[in-house]
Tab-separated table of C-alpha atoms and ligand atoms in Angstrom:
chain	number	residue	atom	x	y	z
A	1	MET	CA	70.819	260.522	32.341
A	2	ASP	CA	73.954	262.427	31.781
A	3	HIS	CA	75.416	264.755	29.083
A	4	PHE	CA	78.589	262.893	28.203
A	5	LEU	CA	77.566	261.517	24.446
A	6	TYR	CA	79.095	260.776	21.351
A	7	LYS	CA	78.542	263.054	18.620
A	8	ASP	CA	80.294	262.534	15.033
A	9	GLY	CA	81.914	259.636	16.659
A	10	GLN	CA	83.512	261.708	19.724
A	11	LEU	CA	82.624	261.581	23.122
A	12	HIS	CA	81.762	265.113	24.028
A	13	ALA	CA	80.901	266.424	27.694
A	14	GLU	CA	77.790	268.494	26.726
A	15	ASP	CA	79.128	270.434	23.667
A	16	VAL	CA	82.696	269.630	24.198
A	17	PRO	CA	84.706	267.101	22.601
A	18	ILE	CA	86.410	265.374	25.542
A	19	ALA	CA	89.714	264.852	23.061
A	20	GLU	CA	89.837	268.798	22.928
A	21	ILE	CA	90.056	268.990	26.904
A	22	ALA	CA	92.751	266.188	27.060
A	23	ALA	CA	94.868	268.157	24.475
A	24	SER	CA	94.928	271.294	26.728
A	25	VAL	CA	94.736	269.567	30.133
A	26	GLY	CA	96.576	266.349	29.425
A	27	THR	CA	95.711	263.017	31.033
A	28	PRO	CA	94.388	261.876	33.486
A	29	PHE	CA	91.451	264.362	34.446
A	30	TYR	CA	88.205	264.418	35.607
A	31	CYS	CA	85.275	266.235	33.814
A	32	TYR	CA	82.020	267.585	35.258
A	33	SER	CA	78.960	268.493	33.103
A	34	SER	CA	76.984	271.135	34.748
A	35	ALA	CA	73.784	270.523	33.083
A	36	THR	CA	73.899	266.915	34.854
A	37	LEU	CA	74.610	268.174	38.380
A	38	LEU	CA	72.174	270.799	37.935
A	39	ARG	CA	69.755	268.146	36.537
A	40	HIS	CA	70.295	265.596	39.321
A	41	TYR	CA	69.721	268.328	41.849
A	42	GLY	CA	66.434	269.441	40.009
A	43	LEU	CA	65.064	265.865	40.158
A	44	PHE	CA	65.086	265.916	44.051
A	45	ASN	CA	63.902	269.151	44.554
A	46	ASP	CA	61.058	268.250	42.337
A	47	ALA	CA	60.216	264.647	43.697
A	48	LEU	CA	60.142	266.836	47.231
A	49	SER	CA	57.703	269.725	46.220
A	50	TRP	CA	54.676	268.333	47.918
A	51	GLY	CA	56.302	270.091	50.867
A	52	PRO	CA	58.337	272.334	52.801
A	53	HIS	CA	62.152	270.579	52.496
A	54	LEU	CA	65.669	271.274	51.682
A	55	VAL	CA	68.079	269.113	49.540
A	56	CYS	CA	71.536	269.191	50.770
A	57	TYR	CA	74.083	268.182	48.681
A	58	ALA	CA	76.429	265.741	50.376
A	59	MET	CA	79.548	267.693	49.929
A	60	LYS	CA	81.983	264.705	50.532
A	61	ALA	CA	80.832	263.149	46.839
A	62	ALA	CA	82.632	265.694	44.877
A	63	SER	CA	83.615	268.615	46.789
A	64	ASN	CA	85.563	271.437	44.304
A	65	LEU	CA	84.369	274.438	45.109
A	66	ALA	CA	83.081	275.534	41.424
A	67	ILE	CA	80.590	272.101	41.719
A	68	VAL	CA	79.370	273.703	45.233
A	69	LYS	CA	79.109	277.110	43.870
A	70	LEU	CA	76.914	275.877	40.765
A	71	LEU	CA	74.727	273.788	43.264
A	72	GLY	CA	74.522	276.429	45.843
A	73	ASP	CA	73.765	279.067	43.556
A	74	ALA	CA	70.669	276.706	42.057
A	75	GLY	CA	69.295	276.801	45.990
A	76	ALA	CA	71.125	273.357	47.406
A	77	GLY	CA	71.892	273.463	51.209
A	78	MET	CA	75.135	271.562	51.755
A	79	ASP	CA	75.617	268.806	53.967
A	80	VAL	CA	79.343	268.819	55.559
A	81	VAL	CA	80.968	266.405	57.601
A	82	SER	CA	84.351	268.328	58.452
A	83	GLY	CA	85.363	271.994	59.088
A	84	GLY	CA	86.911	271.984	55.309
A	85	GLU	CA	83.962	271.342	53.798
A	86	TYR	CA	82.094	273.913	55.935
A	87	ALA	CA	84.890	276.346	54.916
A	88	ARG	CA	84.453	275.351	51.038
A	89	ALA	CA	81.021	275.716	51.388
A	90	LYS	CA	81.205	278.918	52.709
A	91	ALA	CA	83.817	280.058	50.159
A	92	ALA	CA	81.480	278.977	47.440
A	93	GLY	CA	78.980	281.545	48.751
A	94	VAL	CA	76.367	279.146	50.587
A	95	PRO	CA	74.477	280.673	53.409
A	96	GLY	CA	75.007	278.985	56.735
A	97	ASP	CA	71.435	278.657	57.573
A	98	ARG	CA	71.551	276.448	54.513
A	99	ILE	CA	74.578	274.179	55.793
A	100	VAL	CA	74.359	271.024	58.249
A	101	PHE	CA	77.009	269.301	59.801
A	102	SER	CA	77.046	265.855	60.360
A	103	GLY	CA	79.836	263.252	61.040
A	104	VAL	CA	80.871	261.187	64.344
A	105	GLY	CA	83.880	262.814	65.257
A	106	LYS	CA	83.376	266.592	64.809
A	107	THR	CA	85.899	268.387	66.856
A	108	PRO	CA	85.676	271.609	69.161
A	109	ASP	CA	87.385	273.685	66.823
A	110	GLU	CA	84.853	272.514	64.068
A	111	MET	CA	81.842	273.096	66.251
A	112	ARG	CA	83.067	276.828	67.231
A	113	MET	CA	83.868	277.832	63.602
A	114	ALA	CA	80.315	276.372	62.464
A	115	LEU	CA	78.235	278.523	65.584
A	116	GLU	CA	80.668	281.559	64.514
A	117	GLY	CA	79.918	281.187	60.769
A	118	GLY	CA	75.945	280.324	60.729
A	119	ILE	CA	74.576	276.592	60.822
A	120	ARG	CA	71.184	275.233	59.834
A	121	GLN	CA	71.826	272.189	62.347
A	122	PHE	CA	74.160	270.128	63.686
A	123	ASN	CA	73.218	266.512	63.319
A	124	VAL	CA	74.460	264.934	66.496
A	125	GLU	CA	75.714	261.293	66.622
A	126	SER	CA	76.722	260.914	70.703
A	127	GLU	CA	76.025	261.727	74.128
A	128	PRO	CA	79.336	262.790	74.768
A	129	GLU	CA	79.021	265.172	71.407
A	130	LEU	CA	75.776	266.302	72.713
A	131	ARG	CA	77.555	267.664	75.693
A	132	MET	CA	80.329	269.268	74.234
A	133	LEU	CA	78.463	271.038	71.540
A	134	SER	CA	76.350	272.210	74.384
A	135	ASP	CA	79.249	273.320	76.602
A	136	ILE	CA	80.890	275.445	73.359
A	137	ALA	CA	77.769	277.076	72.369
A	138	ALA	CA	76.794	278.068	75.880
A	139	SER	CA	80.236	279.330	76.593
A	140	MET	CA	79.677	281.189	73.442
A	141	GLY	CA	76.274	282.394	74.559
A	142	VAL	CA	74.530	281.148	71.649
A	143	THR	CA	72.405	277.658	71.320
A	144	ALA	CA	72.895	275.064	68.545
A	145	PRO	CA	70.131	273.724	66.441
A	146	ILE	CA	70.498	270.098	66.568
A	147	THR	CA	68.954	266.746	65.586
A	148	LEU	CA	70.242	263.469	66.830
A	149	ARG	CA	71.158	261.320	64.268
A	150	VAL	CA	69.406	258.044	65.073
A	151	ASN	CA	70.238	254.435	63.927
A	152	PRO	CA	67.430	252.810	62.938
A	153	ASP	CA	68.926	249.149	63.058
A	154	VAL	CA	68.092	248.618	59.378
A	155	ASP	CA	70.009	246.863	56.765
A	156	ALA	CA	70.670	248.753	53.513
A	157	GLY	CA	71.462	245.904	51.486
A	158	THR	CA	74.685	247.690	50.153
A	159	HIS	CA	78.595	247.217	50.283
A	160	GLU	CA	79.965	246.744	53.607
A	161	LYS	CA	81.945	249.641	53.704
A	162	ILE	CA	79.235	251.970	53.187
A	163	ALA	CA	76.335	250.290	55.173
A	164	THR	CA	75.460	252.891	58.034
A	165	GLY	CA	72.321	252.023	59.530
A	166	ARG	CA	73.106	248.750	61.441
A	167	LYS	CA	73.097	248.469	65.119
A	168	GLY	CA	76.800	247.347	65.124
A	169	ASP	CA	77.862	250.720	62.805
A	170	LYS	CA	79.584	253.307	64.456
A	171	PHE	CA	77.078	255.868	63.320
A	172	GLY	CA	74.460	257.546	65.428
A	173	ILE	CA	72.481	256.969	68.849
A	174	PRO	CA	70.367	253.202	68.987
A	175	ILE	CA	66.743	254.440	68.328
A	176	SER	CA	65.696	252.106	71.309
A	177	ARG	CA	67.561	254.787	73.519
A	178	ALA	CA	66.439	258.172	71.496
A	179	ARG	CA	64.077	259.014	73.849
A	180	ASP	CA	66.326	259.159	76.735
A	181	ILE	CA	69.008	261.022	74.837
A	182	TYR	CA	66.556	263.401	73.600
A	183	ARG	CA	65.722	264.324	77.528
A	184	GLU	CA	69.000	264.552	77.744
A	185	ALA	CA	69.409	267.076	75.126
A	186	ALA	CA	66.705	269.257	75.959
A	187	ASP	CA	68.187	269.758	79.521
A	188	LEU	CA	71.223	270.969	77.982
A	189	PRO	CA	71.851	274.896	77.974
A	190	GLY	CA	73.342	275.249	74.603
A	191	LEU	CA	71.019	273.412	72.616
A	192	GLN	CA	67.857	273.644	70.438
A	193	VAL	CA	66.241	270.115	69.344
A	194	ILE	CA	64.795	270.733	66.381
A	195	GLY	CA	64.412	267.305	64.798
A	196	ILE	CA	65.431	263.739	63.744
A	197	ASP	CA	68.634	262.560	61.650
A	198	VAL	CA	68.720	259.462	59.887
A	199	HIS	CA	71.439	257.955	57.354
A	200	ILE	CA	71.340	254.478	56.708
A	201	GLY	CA	74.081	254.352	53.850
A	202	SER	CA	75.255	254.726	50.212
A	203	GLN	CA	74.304	253.179	47.199
A	204	LEU	CA	70.747	251.771	47.696
A	205	THR	CA	69.263	250.264	45.243
A	206	ASP	CA	66.141	249.102	46.702
A	207	LEU	CA	63.506	251.568	48.577
A	208	GLU	CA	62.444	249.071	51.102
A	209	PRO	CA	65.081	250.005	53.581
A	210	TYR	CA	63.939	253.450	53.643
A	211	ARG	CA	60.766	252.372	53.973
A	212	ALA	CA	61.664	250.359	57.241
A	213	ALA	CA	63.824	253.470	58.528
A	214	TYR	CA	61.392	256.021	57.812
A	215	ARG	CA	58.573	253.874	59.756
A	216	LYS	CA	60.887	254.208	62.621
A	217	VAL	CA	61.450	257.978	62.263
A	218	ALA	CA	57.500	258.189	62.037
A	219	GLU	CA	57.243	256.410	65.430
A	220	LEU	CA	59.615	258.070	67.078
A	221	THR	CA	58.587	261.598	66.123
A	222	GLU	CA	55.095	260.972	67.710
A	223	ALA	CA	56.710	259.341	70.774
A	224	LEU	CA	59.337	262.329	71.194
A	225	ARG	CA	56.451	264.587	70.194
A	226	ALA	CA	54.335	263.286	73.204
A	227	ASP	CA	57.522	263.583	75.441
A	228	GLY	CA	57.247	267.363	75.227
A	229	HIS	CA	59.661	267.920	72.232
A	230	SER	CA	59.145	269.954	69.511
A	231	ILE	CA	60.302	267.793	66.609
A	232	ASP	CA	59.652	270.296	63.239
A	233	ARG	CA	62.942	268.858	60.795
A	234	LEU	CA	63.493	265.406	59.717
A	235	ASP	CA	66.906	264.977	58.231
A	236	LEU	CA	66.508	261.562	56.145
A	237	GLY	CA	70.157	261.198	54.525
A	238	GLY	CA	71.412	260.335	51.613
A	239	GLY	CA	72.137	257.245	49.916
A	240	LEU	CA	69.841	256.540	46.696
A	241	GLY	CA	72.193	254.604	44.160
A	242	ILE	CA	73.089	254.988	40.717
A	243	PRO	CA	73.282	252.640	37.897
A	244	TYR	CA	77.141	251.747	37.732
A	245	GLU	CA	76.468	249.464	34.447
A	246	THR	CA	73.506	250.226	32.077
A	247	SER	CA	72.796	246.454	31.905
A	248	ASN	CA	72.276	246.455	35.415
A	249	ARG	CA	68.550	246.312	37.330
A	250	GLN	CA	67.951	250.705	37.253
A	251	PRO	CA	67.738	251.862	40.802
A	252	PRO	CA	64.831	253.971	42.112
A	253	LEU	CA	64.325	257.285	40.684
A	254	PRO	CA	64.153	260.371	42.775
A	255	SER	CA	60.420	260.591	42.005
A	256	ASP	CA	59.997	257.127	43.262
A	257	TYR	CA	62.097	258.150	46.473
A	258	GLY	CA	59.995	261.650	47.161
A	259	GLN	CA	57.084	259.470	46.658
A	260	LEU	CA	58.303	257.241	49.558
A	261	VAL	CA	59.187	260.059	51.663
A	262	ARG	CA	55.598	261.321	51.270
A	263	GLU	CA	53.945	258.220	51.690
A	264	GLU	CA	55.514	257.257	55.228
A	265	LEU	CA	56.218	261.183	56.544
A	266	GLU	CA	54.075	264.026	55.073
A	267	HIS	CA	51.487	263.160	57.885
A	268	LEU	CA	53.761	264.510	60.395
A	269	GLY	CA	53.733	267.912	58.923
A	270	CYS	CA	57.981	268.279	59.097
A	271	GLU	CA	60.354	270.124	56.984
A	272	ILE	CA	62.082	267.488	54.865
A	273	GLU	CA	65.728	267.467	54.435
A	274	ILE	CA	67.748	265.336	52.280
A	275	GLU	CA	71.197	264.724	51.650
A	276	PRO	CA	72.001	263.369	48.556
A	277	GLY	CA	75.574	262.872	47.325
A	278	ARG	CA	76.320	260.104	44.903
A	279	LEU	CA	73.345	260.665	42.754
A	280	ILE	CA	73.667	264.288	42.424
A	281	ALA	CA	77.675	263.914	40.939
A	282	GLY	CA	77.869	260.487	40.574
A	283	ASN	CA	76.775	260.174	36.578
A	284	ALA	CA	77.849	263.821	35.970
A	285	GLY	CA	81.564	263.154	36.041
A	286	ILE	CA	83.918	260.905	34.206
A	287	MET	CA	87.509	260.537	34.509
A	288	VAL	CA	89.232	260.339	30.974
A	289	SER	CA	92.918	258.503	30.913
A	290	LYS	CA	95.145	257.774	27.800
A	291	VAL	CA	96.184	254.111	26.751
A	292	LEU	CA	99.989	254.034	27.324
A	293	PHE	CA	100.875	250.286	26.263
A	294	VAL	CA	99.128	247.300	24.801
A	295	LYS	CA	100.843	244.487	26.613
A	296	GLU	CA	100.929	241.175	25.941
A	297	GLY	CA	99.448	238.629	29.095
A	298	GLU	CA	99.051	235.340	29.553
A	299	ASP	CA	95.665	234.948	28.936
A	300	ARG	CA	94.390	238.060	27.299
A	301	ASP	CA	96.093	241.582	26.771
A	302	PHE	CA	96.805	244.296	29.644
A	303	LEU	CA	95.694	247.823	28.537
A	304	ILE	CA	97.894	250.028	30.377
A	305	LEU	CA	96.707	253.319	31.287
A	306	ASP	CA	98.155	256.594	32.497
A	307	GLY	CA	95.211	256.509	35.171
A	308	ALA	CA	95.577	254.758	38.282
A	309	MET	CA	94.109	253.994	41.556
A	310	ASN	CA	95.409	256.964	42.945
A	311	ASP	CA	92.945	258.827	40.862
A	312	LEU	CA	90.132	256.601	41.077
A	313	ILE	CA	90.375	253.953	44.112
A	314	ARG	CA	86.819	252.773	43.955
A	315	PRO	CA	87.635	249.520	42.196
A	316	ALA	CA	90.384	248.933	44.579
A	317	MET	CA	88.270	250.025	47.706
A	318	TYR	CA	85.023	248.783	46.908
A	319	GLY	CA	85.335	246.516	44.278
A	320	ALA	CA	83.706	248.692	42.219
A	321	ARG	CA	82.888	248.301	38.622
A	322	HIS	CA	82.754	251.530	35.990
A	323	GLU	CA	81.837	251.281	32.598
A	324	ILE	CA	84.795	252.114	30.369
A	325	VAL	CA	84.273	253.815	27.179
A	326	PRO	CA	86.521	255.306	24.197
A	327	ALA	CA	86.476	258.736	23.302
A	328	ARG	CA	86.281	257.413	19.696
A	329	GLU	CA	83.033	255.598	19.456
A	330	ALA	CA	84.056	252.353	17.693
A	331	LEU	CA	82.500	251.357	14.639
A	332	PRO	CA	79.256	249.511	14.438
A	333	GLY	CA	80.138	245.857	14.260
A	334	THR	CA	83.478	245.954	15.622
A	335	GLU	CA	84.127	242.936	17.597
A	336	LYS	CA	85.588	243.574	21.207
A	337	GLN	CA	87.922	241.835	22.804
A	338	PRO	CA	88.659	241.232	26.723
A	339	TYR	CA	91.451	243.799	28.237
A	340	ASP	CA	92.726	243.311	32.074
A	341	VAL	CA	92.745	247.675	32.427
A	342	VAL	CA	95.399	248.717	34.953
A	343	GLY	CA	97.377	251.633	36.299
A	344	PRO	CA	100.855	252.210	36.282
A	345	VAL	CA	101.059	252.385	40.194
A	346	CYS	CA	103.520	249.291	41.798
A	347	GLU	CA	100.723	247.193	43.462
A	348	SER	CA	98.450	244.438	41.912
A	349	GLY	CA	95.268	246.470	43.337
A	350	ASP	CA	95.878	249.055	40.903
A	351	THR	CA	93.515	247.018	38.242
A	352	PHE	CA	90.268	249.025	37.124
A	353	ALA	CA	88.819	245.794	35.739
A	354	LYS	CA	89.605	241.981	34.515
A	355	GLY	CA	88.414	240.538	31.297
A	356	ARG	CA	86.368	243.700	30.336
A	357	ASP	CA	85.234	243.527	26.539
A	358	LEU	CA	86.328	246.812	24.759
A	359	PRO	CA	87.026	247.704	21.203
A	360	PRO	CA	90.627	247.141	20.322
A	361	LEU	CA	92.904	249.760	21.585
A	362	CYS	CA	95.825	251.462	20.855
A	363	PRO	CA	98.249	253.460	22.535
A	364	GLY	CA	97.534	257.370	22.466
A	365	ASP	CA	93.477	256.222	22.403
A	366	LEU	CA	91.483	257.996	25.299
A	367	VAL	CA	89.008	256.013	27.505
A	368	ALA	CA	86.336	257.393	30.051
A	369	PHE	CA	85.276	255.857	32.856
A	370	ARG	CA	81.592	256.488	33.396
A	371	SER	CA	80.279	257.649	36.909
A	372	ALA	CA	83.309	258.829	38.104
A	373	GLY	CA	82.079	262.040	39.261
A	374	ALA	CA	81.115	260.890	43.007
A	375	TYR	CA	84.146	259.425	45.536
A	376	GLY	CA	86.364	259.903	42.342
A	377	ALA	CA	88.755	262.942	42.673
A	378	VAL	CA	87.931	263.500	46.276
A	379	MET	CA	89.373	260.384	47.281
A	380	SER	CA	92.598	260.698	44.716
A	381	SER	CA	95.615	260.970	46.354
A	382	GLU	CA	99.356	261.599	45.168
A	383	TYR	CA	100.385	257.819	45.844
A	384	ASN	CA	103.291	257.299	43.529
A	385	SER	CA	104.045	260.556	43.875
A	386	ARG	CA	101.518	261.245	40.697
A	387	PRO	CA	100.237	264.642	40.906
A	388	MET	CA	96.949	265.214	42.275
A	389	VAL	CA	94.492	264.589	39.267
A	390	PRO	CA	93.232	267.497	38.024
A	391	GLU	CA	89.452	268.174	37.502
A	392	VAL	CA	87.234	270.387	34.774
A	393	LEU	CA	83.981	271.736	34.481
A	394	VAL	CA	81.987	272.115	31.119
A	395	GLN	CA	78.934	273.974	31.030
A	396	GLY	CA	77.619	273.858	27.227
A	397	ASP	CA	80.618	275.170	25.498
A	398	HIS	CA	82.157	276.798	28.460
A	399	VAL	CA	85.245	274.433	29.784
A	400	ALA	CA	87.140	275.430	33.083
A	401	VAL	CA	90.049	273.783	34.936
A	402	ILE	CA	88.626	274.187	38.404
A	403	ARG	CA	91.573	272.170	39.795
A	404	PRO	CA	94.788	272.391	37.914
A	405	ARG	CA	97.189	269.679	38.189
A	406	PRO	CA	100.388	270.677	40.034
A	407	SER	CA	103.637	270.601	38.550
A	408	TYR	CA	106.401	268.523	40.139
A	409	GLU	CA	108.021	271.922	41.657
A	410	GLU	CA	104.468	272.590	43.333
A	411	MET	CA	104.237	268.899	44.364
A	412	ILE	CA	107.619	268.313	45.930
A	413	GLY	CA	107.392	272.177	47.283
A	414	ARG	CA	104.723	271.400	49.680
A	415	ASP	CA	107.194	269.396	51.813
A	416	THR	CA	110.182	270.695	54.026
A	417	ILE	CA	113.542	269.662	54.913
A	418	PRO	CA	114.058	270.521	58.592
A	419	PRO	CA	117.184	272.653	59.298
A	420	TRP	CA	118.882	270.453	61.350
A	421	LEU	CA	119.061	267.493	58.559
B	501	PLP	C1	77.879	259.940	52.743
B	501	PLP	C2	76.737	260.589	53.350
B	501	PLP	C3	75.520	261.021	52.543
B	501	PLP	C4	75.722	261.045	51.066
B	501	PLP	O1	75.348	259.632	50.534
B	501	PLP	P1	75.291	259.249	49.298
B	501	PLP	O2	75.318	257.589	49.033
B	501	PLP	O3	76.612	260.029	48.765
B	501	PLP	O4	74.119	259.852	48.697
B	501	PLP	C5	74.759	261.736	53.457
B	501	PLP	N1	74.987	261.769	54.525
B	501	PLP	C6	75.686	261.585	55.173
B	501	PLP	C7	75.587	261.780	56.802
B	501	PLP	C8	76.688	261.012	54.914
B	501	PLP	O5	77.646	260.328	55.872
């Protein structure tokens, strides 16, 4: 469920007509609904309310400061994967003890930054990282709380580029070697082992891979406890999928997921952490674009938009399908026609959809890409020197630009010409 609905024939973000925002901000732009963001966070919180838990929003899905503050103020923790995300979380007022640091390639500077600013835990992904973190923490006279991310060798059944829990994937340590590596971790002076971490992939539409992975985590918890480690926290990652098309089979709900976690892990008495990103932000955001031209094609017409692959790369990168809807609701009985929906960038890959059935559209009409809130604006670029796409946040009838579109001067002004040139 989201808060982008038609009222009086006009698409609204909560109480604000999209066309009104477009008139003041220009197109393309991203628009997020606060109510949807908070609702999704709340669903996860409720799903785990049977025990101690923390929902750590995976910031990489949508990391605008305003979004991080909205969720952080509601009590969310943050899952960060870089020093930049850590800095954003802190700037949004999230306390260090609610920030977890994930990622296969943390740098010494990032480790120091988090140890100085406060951290809930590092999710460590390799033995060399373990040793480096211990050295850095020891040299600072502190101990770093850690989990080890284990790779359970489970196929999440998702897109190749976002599957992370199979044994050939770059993530985590092989679960078969976990006991040895935990022993090593316990012996290192700068570390305190507190739990286990696992994250098997993104856009999962089936709960069974989670069940398989969490069973292995439960077995490992018992084995590690028998080895003398205190395992008090289980970080179960993120990855729950969202319905990108309303016609599709609906992915499991957070409540189903919470029930599964309870069935598999409650008996261990651990604090549960989860790291959802897509499910919190995905359907809480749309990308709005304007029709520039309708061009007659060989088989069907091209709908040429002012938004492009640099603004929303998911179709080009993952073959993702986003529902596209007109800002002005089509009258009942309007016949749809197939369009190839494309952007202005000079690549054939700049195609959002082929043969998509839409009501007839004209230059100047606005369309919205639904489910664009996660891995949308954060993956945008200035390819073709198209200024970075702006972001807007709505709450009830409040609207705010939370990242403005840079002017050409601002965009170009970041480059410098060396004095010898
Ligand atoms: C990307 C990622 C997440 C979030 O995944 P979603 O599919 O957006 O829920 C959580 N944890 C880790 C370690 C990640 O890399």
